[in-house]
CSV table of C-alpha atoms in Angstrom, one decimal:
chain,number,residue,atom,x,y,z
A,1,UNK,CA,3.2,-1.1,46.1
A,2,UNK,CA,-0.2,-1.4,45.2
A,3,UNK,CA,-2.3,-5.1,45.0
A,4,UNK,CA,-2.4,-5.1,41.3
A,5,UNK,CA,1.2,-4.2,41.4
A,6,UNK,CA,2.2,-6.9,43.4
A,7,UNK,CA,-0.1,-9.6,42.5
A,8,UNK,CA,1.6,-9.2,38.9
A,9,UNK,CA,5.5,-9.2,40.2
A,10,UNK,CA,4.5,-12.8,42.0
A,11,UNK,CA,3.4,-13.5,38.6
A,12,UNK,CA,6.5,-12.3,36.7
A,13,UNK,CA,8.9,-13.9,39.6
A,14,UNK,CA,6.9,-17.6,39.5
A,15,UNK,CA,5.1,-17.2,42.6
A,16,UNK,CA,1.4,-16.9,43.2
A,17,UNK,CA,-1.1,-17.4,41.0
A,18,UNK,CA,-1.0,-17.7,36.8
A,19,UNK,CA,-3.6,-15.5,35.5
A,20,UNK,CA,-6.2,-17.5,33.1
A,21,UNK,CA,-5.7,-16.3,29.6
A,22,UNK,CA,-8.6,-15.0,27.9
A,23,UNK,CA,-11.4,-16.7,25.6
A,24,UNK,CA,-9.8,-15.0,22.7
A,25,UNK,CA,-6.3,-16.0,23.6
A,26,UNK,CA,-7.6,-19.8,24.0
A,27,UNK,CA,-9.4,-19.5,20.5
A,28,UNK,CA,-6.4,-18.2,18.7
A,29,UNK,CA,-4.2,-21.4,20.7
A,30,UNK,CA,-7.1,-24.0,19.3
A,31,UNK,CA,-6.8,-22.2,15.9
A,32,UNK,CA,-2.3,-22.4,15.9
A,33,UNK,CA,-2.5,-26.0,17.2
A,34,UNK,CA,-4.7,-27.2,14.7
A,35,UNK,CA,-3.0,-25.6,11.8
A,36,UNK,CA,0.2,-26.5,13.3
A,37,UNK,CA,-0.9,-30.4,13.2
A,38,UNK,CA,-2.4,-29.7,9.1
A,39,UNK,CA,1.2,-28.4,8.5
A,40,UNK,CA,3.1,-31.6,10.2
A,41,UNK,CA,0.6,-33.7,8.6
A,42,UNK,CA,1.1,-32.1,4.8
A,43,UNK,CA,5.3,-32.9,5.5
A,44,UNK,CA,6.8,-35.9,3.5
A,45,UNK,CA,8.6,-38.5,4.8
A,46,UNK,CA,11.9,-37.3,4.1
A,47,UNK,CA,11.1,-34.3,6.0
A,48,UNK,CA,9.9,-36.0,9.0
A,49,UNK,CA,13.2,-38.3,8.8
A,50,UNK,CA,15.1,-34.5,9.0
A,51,UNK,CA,13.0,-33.7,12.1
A,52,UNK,CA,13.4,-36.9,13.8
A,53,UNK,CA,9.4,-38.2,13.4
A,54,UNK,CA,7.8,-41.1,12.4
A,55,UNK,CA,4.5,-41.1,9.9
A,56,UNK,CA,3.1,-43.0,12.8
A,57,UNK,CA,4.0,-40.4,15.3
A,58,UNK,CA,2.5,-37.6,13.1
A,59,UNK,CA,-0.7,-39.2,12.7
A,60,UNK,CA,-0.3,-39.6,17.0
A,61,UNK,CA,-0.3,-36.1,17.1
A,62,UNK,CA,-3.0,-35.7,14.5
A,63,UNK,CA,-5.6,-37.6,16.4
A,64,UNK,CA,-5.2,-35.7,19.8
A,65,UNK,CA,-8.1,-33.6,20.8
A,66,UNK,CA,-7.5,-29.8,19.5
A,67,UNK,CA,-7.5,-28.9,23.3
A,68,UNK,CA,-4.6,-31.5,24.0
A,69,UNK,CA,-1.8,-29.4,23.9
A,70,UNK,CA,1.3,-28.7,26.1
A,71,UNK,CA,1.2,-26.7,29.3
A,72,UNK,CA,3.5,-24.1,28.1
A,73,UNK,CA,1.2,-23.1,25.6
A,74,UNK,CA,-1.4,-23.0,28.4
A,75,UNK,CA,0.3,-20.1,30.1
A,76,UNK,CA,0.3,-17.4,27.6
């Protein structure tokens, strides 16, 4: 098996290292998280009762830093 080979089955498996994603792939995540927030903030209340949020929760999540997101989505 060769190196590249390998290095990318401890990757698949969960051990060794997580390749950094790109500078495009982090633009297009800064881009999704921050129309993802416009589209939470645009929801009425009603809504946010169905999804089990608070106005003051959405406007939480509206002030985080565009960066500020969860490390799954850091993984691509």
């Amino acid at each position: 098996m060769t190196t590249k080979s390998t290095a990318l089955l401890r990757v698949v498996i969960g051990r060794g290292i997580v390749p950094r994603p790109s500078w495009i792939e982090r633009l297009l995540t800064v881009f999704d998280v921050q129309r993802t927030r416009i589209d939470l903030a645009r929801l009425g209340d009603d809504q946010l009762r169905d999804i089990g949020l608070t106005r003051d929760q959405v406007e939480a999540e509206i002030a985080r830093p565009v960066w500020d997101v969860p490390t799954n989505w850091r993984r691509r």
